[in-house]
Coordinates of C-alpha atoms in Angstrom, one line a residue:
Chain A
X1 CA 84.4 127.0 100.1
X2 CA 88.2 126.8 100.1
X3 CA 90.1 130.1 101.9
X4 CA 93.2 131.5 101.2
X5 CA 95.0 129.3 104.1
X6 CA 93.5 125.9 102.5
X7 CA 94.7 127.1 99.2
X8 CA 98.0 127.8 100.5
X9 CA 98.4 124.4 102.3
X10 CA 96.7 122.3 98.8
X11 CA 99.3 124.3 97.0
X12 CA 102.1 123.4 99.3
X13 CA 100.9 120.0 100.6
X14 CA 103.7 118.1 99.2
X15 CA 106.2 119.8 101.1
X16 CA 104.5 119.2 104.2
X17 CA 105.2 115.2 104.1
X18 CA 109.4 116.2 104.6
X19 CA 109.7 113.9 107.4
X20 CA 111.6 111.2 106.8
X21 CA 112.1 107.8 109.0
X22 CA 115.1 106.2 110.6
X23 CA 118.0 104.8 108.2
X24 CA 117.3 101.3 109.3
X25 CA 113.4 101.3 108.7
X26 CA 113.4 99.6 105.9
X27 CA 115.3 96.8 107.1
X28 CA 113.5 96.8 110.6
X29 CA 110.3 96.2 108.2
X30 CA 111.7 93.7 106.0
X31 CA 112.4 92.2 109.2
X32 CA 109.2 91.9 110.2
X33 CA 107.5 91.1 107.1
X34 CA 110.0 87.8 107.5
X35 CA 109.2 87.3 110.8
X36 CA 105.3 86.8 110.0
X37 CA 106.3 84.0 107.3
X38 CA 109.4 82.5 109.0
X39 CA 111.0 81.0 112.0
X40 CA 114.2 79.4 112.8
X41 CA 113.8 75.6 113.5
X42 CA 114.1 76.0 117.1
X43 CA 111.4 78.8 117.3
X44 CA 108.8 76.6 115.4
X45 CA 109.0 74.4 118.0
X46 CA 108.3 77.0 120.3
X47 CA 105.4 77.6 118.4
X48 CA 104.2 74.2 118.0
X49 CA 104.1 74.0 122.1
X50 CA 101.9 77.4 122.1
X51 CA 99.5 76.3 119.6
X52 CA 99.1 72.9 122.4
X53 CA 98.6 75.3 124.5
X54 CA 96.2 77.6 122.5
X55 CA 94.2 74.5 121.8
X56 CA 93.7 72.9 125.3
X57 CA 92.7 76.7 126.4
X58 CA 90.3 77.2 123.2
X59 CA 88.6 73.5 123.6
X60 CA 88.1 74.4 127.6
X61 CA 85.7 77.1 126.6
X62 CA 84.3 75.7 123.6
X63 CA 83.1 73.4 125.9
X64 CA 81.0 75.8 127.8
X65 CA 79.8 77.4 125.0
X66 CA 76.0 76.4 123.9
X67 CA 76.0 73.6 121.1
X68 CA 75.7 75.5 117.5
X69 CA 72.3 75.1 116.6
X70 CA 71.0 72.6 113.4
X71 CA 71.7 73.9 110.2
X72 CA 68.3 74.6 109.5
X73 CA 66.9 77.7 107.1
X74 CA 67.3 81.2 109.1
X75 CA 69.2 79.6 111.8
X76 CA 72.7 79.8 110.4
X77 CA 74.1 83.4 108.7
X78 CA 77.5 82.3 106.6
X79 CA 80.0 84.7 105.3
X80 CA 78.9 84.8 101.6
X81 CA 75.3 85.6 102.8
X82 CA 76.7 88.8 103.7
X83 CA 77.7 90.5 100.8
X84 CA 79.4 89.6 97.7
X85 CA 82.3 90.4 98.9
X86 CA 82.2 88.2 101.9
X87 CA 81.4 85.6 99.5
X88 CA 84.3 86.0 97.9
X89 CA 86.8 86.5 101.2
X90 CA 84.9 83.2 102.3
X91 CA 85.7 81.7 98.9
X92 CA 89.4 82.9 99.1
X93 CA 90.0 81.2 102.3
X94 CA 88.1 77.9 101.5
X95 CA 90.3 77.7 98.4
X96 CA 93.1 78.1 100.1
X97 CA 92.6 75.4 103.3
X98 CA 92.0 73.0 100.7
X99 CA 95.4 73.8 98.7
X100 CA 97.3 73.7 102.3
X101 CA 95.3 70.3 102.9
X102 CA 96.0 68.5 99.6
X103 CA 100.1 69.8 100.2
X104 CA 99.8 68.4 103.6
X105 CA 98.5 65.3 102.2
X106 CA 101.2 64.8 99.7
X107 CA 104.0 65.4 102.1
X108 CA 102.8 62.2 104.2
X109 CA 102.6 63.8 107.1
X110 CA 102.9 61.3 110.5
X111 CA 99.1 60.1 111.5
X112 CA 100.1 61.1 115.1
X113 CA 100.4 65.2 113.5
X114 CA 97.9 64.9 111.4
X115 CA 95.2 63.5 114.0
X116 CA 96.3 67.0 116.1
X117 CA 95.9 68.8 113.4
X118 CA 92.4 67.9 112.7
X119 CA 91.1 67.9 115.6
X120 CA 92.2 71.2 116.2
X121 CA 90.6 72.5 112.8
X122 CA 87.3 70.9 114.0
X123 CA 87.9 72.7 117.1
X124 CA 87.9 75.8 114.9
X125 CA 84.9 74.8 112.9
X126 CA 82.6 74.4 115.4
X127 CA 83.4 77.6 116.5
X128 CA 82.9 79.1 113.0
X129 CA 79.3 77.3 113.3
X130 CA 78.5 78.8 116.5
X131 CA 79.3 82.4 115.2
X132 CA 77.3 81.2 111.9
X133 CA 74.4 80.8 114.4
X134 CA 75.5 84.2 116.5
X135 CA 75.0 86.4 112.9
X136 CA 71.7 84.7 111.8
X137 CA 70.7 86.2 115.5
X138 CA 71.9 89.5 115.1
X139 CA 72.7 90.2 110.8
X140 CA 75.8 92.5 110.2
X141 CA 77.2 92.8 113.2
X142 CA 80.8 93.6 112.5
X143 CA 82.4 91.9 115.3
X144 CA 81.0 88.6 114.5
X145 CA 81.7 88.7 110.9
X146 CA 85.2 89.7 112.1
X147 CA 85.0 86.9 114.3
X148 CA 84.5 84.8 110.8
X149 CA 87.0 86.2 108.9
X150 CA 89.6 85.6 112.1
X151 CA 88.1 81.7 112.3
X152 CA 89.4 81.3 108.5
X153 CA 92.6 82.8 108.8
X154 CA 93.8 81.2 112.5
X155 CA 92.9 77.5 110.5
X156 CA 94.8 78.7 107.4
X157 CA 97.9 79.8 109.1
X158 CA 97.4 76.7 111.4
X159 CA 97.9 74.7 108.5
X160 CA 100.9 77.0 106.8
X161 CA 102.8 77.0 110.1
X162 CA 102.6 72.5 110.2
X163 CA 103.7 73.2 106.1
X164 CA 106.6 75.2 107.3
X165 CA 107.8 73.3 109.8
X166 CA 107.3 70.0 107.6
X167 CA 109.4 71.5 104.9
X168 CA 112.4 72.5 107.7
X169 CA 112.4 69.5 108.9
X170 CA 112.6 67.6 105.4
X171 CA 115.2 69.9 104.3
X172 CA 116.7 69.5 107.4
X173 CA 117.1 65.5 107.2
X174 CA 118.0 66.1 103.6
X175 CA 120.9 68.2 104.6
X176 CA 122.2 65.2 106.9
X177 CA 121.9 63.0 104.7
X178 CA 124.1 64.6 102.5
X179 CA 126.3 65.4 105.1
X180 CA 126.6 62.0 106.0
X181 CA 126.6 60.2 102.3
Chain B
X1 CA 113.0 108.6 76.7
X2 CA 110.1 105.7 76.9
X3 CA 107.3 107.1 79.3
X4 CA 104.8 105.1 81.2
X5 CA 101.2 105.6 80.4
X6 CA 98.8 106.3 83.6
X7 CA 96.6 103.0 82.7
X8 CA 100.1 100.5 82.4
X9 CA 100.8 102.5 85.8
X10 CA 97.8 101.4 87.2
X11 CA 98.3 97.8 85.5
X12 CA 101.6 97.4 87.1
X13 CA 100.1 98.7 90.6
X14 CA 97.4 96.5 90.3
X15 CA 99.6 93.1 89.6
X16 CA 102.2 94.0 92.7
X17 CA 99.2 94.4 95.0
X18 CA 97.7 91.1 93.6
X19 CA 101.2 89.9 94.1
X20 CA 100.9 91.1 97.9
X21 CA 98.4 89.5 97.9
X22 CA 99.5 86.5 97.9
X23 CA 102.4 86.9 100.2
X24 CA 104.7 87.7 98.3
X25 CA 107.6 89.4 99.8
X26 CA 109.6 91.5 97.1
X27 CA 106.0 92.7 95.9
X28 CA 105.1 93.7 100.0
X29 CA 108.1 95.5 100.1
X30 CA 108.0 97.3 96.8
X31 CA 104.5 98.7 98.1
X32 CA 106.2 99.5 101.5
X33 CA 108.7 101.8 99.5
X34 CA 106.0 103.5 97.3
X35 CA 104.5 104.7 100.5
X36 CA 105.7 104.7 103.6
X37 CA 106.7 108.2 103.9
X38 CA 103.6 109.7 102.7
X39 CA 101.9 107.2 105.6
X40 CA 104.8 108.6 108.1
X41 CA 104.3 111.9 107.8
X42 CA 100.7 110.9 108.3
X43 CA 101.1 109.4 111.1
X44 CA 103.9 111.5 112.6
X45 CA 101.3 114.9 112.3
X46 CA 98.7 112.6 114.7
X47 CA 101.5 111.1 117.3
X48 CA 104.0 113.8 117.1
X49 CA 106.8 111.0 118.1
X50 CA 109.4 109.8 115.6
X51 CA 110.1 106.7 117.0
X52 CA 106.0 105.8 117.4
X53 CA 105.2 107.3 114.6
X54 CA 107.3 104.7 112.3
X55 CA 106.5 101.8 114.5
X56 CA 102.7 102.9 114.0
X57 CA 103.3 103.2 109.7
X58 CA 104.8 100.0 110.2
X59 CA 102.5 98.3 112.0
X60 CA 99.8 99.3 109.6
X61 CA 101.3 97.8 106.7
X62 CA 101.4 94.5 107.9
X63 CA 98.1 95.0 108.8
X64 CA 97.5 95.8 105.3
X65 CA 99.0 92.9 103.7
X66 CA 97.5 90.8 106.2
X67 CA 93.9 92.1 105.3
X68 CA 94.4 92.4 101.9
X69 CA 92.3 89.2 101.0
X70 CA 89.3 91.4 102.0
X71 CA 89.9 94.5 100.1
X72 CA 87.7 93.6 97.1
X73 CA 89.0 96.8 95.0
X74 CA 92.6 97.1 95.0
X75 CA 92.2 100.4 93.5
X76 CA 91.2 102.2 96.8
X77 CA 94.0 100.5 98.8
X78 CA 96.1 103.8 99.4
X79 CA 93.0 105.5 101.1
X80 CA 93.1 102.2 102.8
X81 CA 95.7 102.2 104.1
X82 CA 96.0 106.1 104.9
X83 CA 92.7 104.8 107.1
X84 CA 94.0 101.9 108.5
X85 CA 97.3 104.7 109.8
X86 CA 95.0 107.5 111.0
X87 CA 92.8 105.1 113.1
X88 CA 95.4 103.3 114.4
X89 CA 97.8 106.8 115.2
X90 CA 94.4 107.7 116.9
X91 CA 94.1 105.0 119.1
X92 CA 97.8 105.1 120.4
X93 CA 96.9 109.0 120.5
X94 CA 94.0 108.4 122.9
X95 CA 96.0 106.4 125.2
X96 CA 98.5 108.6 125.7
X97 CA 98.1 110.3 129.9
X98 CA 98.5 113.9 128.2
X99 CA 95.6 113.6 125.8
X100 CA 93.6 116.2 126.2
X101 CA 90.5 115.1 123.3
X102 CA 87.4 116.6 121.9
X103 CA 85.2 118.5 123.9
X104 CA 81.9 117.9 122.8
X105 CA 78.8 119.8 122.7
X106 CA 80.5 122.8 121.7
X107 CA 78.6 122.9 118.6
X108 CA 78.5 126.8 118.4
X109 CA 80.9 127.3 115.3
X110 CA 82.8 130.4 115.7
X111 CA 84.0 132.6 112.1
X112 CA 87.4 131.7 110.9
X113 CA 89.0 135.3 110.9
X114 CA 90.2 135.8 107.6
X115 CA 94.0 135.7 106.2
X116 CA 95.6 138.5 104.7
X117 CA 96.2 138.1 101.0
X118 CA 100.0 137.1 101.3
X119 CA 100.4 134.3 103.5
X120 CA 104.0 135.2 104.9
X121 CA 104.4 131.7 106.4
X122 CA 106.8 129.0 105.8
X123 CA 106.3 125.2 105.5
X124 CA 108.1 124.7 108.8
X125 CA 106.5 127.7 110.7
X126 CA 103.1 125.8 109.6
X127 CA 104.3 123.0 110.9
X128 CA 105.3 123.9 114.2
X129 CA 102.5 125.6 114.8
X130 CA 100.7 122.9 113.9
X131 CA 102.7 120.5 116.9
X132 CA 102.0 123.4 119.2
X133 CA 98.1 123.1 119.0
X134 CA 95.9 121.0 121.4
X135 CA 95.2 117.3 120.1
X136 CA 91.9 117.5 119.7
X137 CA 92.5 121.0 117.1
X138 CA 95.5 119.0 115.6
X139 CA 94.0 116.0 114.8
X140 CA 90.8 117.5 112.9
X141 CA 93.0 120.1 111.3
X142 CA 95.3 117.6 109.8
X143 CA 92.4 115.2 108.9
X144 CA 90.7 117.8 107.0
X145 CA 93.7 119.9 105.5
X146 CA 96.5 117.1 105.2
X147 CA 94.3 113.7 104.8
X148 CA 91.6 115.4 102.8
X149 CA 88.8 114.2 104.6
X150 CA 85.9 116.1 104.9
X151 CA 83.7 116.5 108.3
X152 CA 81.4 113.7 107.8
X153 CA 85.0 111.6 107.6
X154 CA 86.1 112.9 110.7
X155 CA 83.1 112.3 112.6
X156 CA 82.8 109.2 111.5
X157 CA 86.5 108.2 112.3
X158 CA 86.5 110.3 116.0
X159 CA 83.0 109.5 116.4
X160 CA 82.5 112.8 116.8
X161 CA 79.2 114.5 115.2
X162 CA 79.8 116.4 112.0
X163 CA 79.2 120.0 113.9
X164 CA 81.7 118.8 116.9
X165 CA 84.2 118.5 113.8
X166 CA 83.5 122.1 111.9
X167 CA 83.3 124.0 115.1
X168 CA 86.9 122.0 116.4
X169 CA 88.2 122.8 113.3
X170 CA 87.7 126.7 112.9
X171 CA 88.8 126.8 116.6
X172 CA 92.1 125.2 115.8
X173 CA 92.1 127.3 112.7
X174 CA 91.7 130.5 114.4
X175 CA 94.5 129.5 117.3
X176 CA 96.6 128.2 115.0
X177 CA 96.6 131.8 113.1
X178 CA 97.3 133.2 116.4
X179 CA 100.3 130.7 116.9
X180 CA 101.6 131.8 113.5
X181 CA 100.9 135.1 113.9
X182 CA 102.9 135.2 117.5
X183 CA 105.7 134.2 115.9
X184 CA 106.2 136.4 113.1

């Protein structure tokens, strides 16, 4: 049951959240919200050199991990066997690789890219598979289906970050152009 | 003047999360200005550090947006994210050299010594005395009378058992009182 002291804080609990931040927090946060979608030109390219990187490193192990098993019944757990809500997070991100995939496509990207790309999206799937045949072994465990959910977003922000740079760089030769005509 | 009912309130909250939800930016940071300080303060009463306290708030609303996908019921997402700053203030917390925990097995609950009827303390003498207690009293006293969580919350979040929670927390209250009570 609630004491005098409880009632006395419920009563003045408002008061008690008087702290206030630094001026510039909302700016510093704006900041970094832009910094999660955005990157100057020069930075992507940094970026594109680290995902190489990231890649070489991730296939490396994949290779010492056991082959995924067969998709056979009981032998593979996917996200939307979870819980409806997992079938819709896994639903959400599927949606959304295709979307980034059929924009890719109608940018006409260069084969060279695109051939990277892939490959480094199959990298991803077979992982995915392999953590498919991880949570048919042991059902519900969190980290895994963390795991999945982490699989699905690296191969969707894979895909926005190649978007992004594509549309830099178009905007960038558009800008020349114009410069030049 | 026009007034807003509650259920377009909750319409309009509704369509700015879904709006976060899909990245966008003006609708991120109209949710970051609804409630960061709420989540500061939060924060701030765990870390006790200004500076770590906003980079922690921070922190966990791009975590937020990030994870929103997986929230299936937007309606819960300020308890959400109140979770996502208390368990992320608690980890920097537990890190910290000078953190001096839970001690557990302590399970004997003492009596919170009753108040006096008139409560001649301030906002600001609460909170100071609040600063002033061990972590381990200070974080279960501002979980249960700041965050609203109830024991089985706390345990749950400090895993911690429920008992190691009540008997923590009518210690802190009974030293807190003696704080207050030291300074008056």
């Amino acid at each position: 049951m609630e004491d005098s002291f409880e009632k006395y804080i419920r009563e003045q609990r408002m008061q008690f959240d008087d702290a206030e931040p630094s001026a510039k927090h909302a700016a510093v946060f704006e900041k970094k919200l832009a910094g999660k979608e955005h990157s100057n030109p020069l930075k992507m390219i940094w970026w594109a050199a680290a995902v190489i990187v990231l890649f070489v490193g991730i296939s490396t192990v994949m290779k010492n991990l056991p082959d995924a098993p067969q998709e056979t019944e009981n032998t593979s757990m996917a996200l939307k066997e979870v819980s409806p809500e997992m079938a819709e997070v896994e639903a959400f991100y599927t949606q959304e690789i295709v979307q980034s995939k059929n924009m890719l496509s109608a940018f006409g990207v260069n084969q060279n890219q695109i051939e990277l790309l892939n490959k480094n999206l199959e990298l991803l799937e077979h992982q995915y598979d392999y953590l498919k045949s991880e949570l048919a072994v042991h059902p519900g465990d969190q980290r895994i289906i963390t795991s999945m959910i982490e699989n699905y977003r690296t191969r969707l922000q894979l895909l926005d970050k190649h978007l992004l740079f594509i549309q830099k760089y178009q905007n960038h030769q558009n800008q020349s152009s114009h410069e030049n005509a | 003047m026009q007034t807003i009912s509650p259920s377009s309130v909750q319409s309009i909250h509704a369509d700015m999360l879904k709006r976060c939800k899909s990245g966008d930016r003006h609708a991120q940071m109209q949710v970051y200005h609804l409630y960061y300080k709420a989540m500061y303060n939060t924060a701030l009463r765990i870390v006790k550090d200004r500076f770590e306290a906003e980079d922690l708030m921070q922190e966990s609303f791009l975590k937020a947006f990030y994870d929103l996908p997986t929230l299936h019921d937007l309606s819960t997402f300020t308890a959400w994210l109140k979770r996502i700053v208390v368990n992320k203030s608690i980890n920097s917390l537990r890190q910290k050299a000078t953190y001096d925990g839970f001690v557990e097995g302590l399970e004997t609950t003492p009596e919170i010594e009753p108040e006096k009827q008139d409560l001649p303390y301030s906002v600001q003498e609460v909170k100071a005395a609040m600063e002033a207690l061990p972590d381990g009293y200070r974080v279960v006293l501002s979980l249960y009378l700041f965050e609203g969580f109830d024991h089985e919350e706390i345990a749950e979040i400090l895993s911690i058992t429920s008992s190691t929670s009540r008997s923590q927390y009518n210690r802190g209250r009974n030293q807190l009182k003696q704080l207050l009570i030291s300074k008056n």
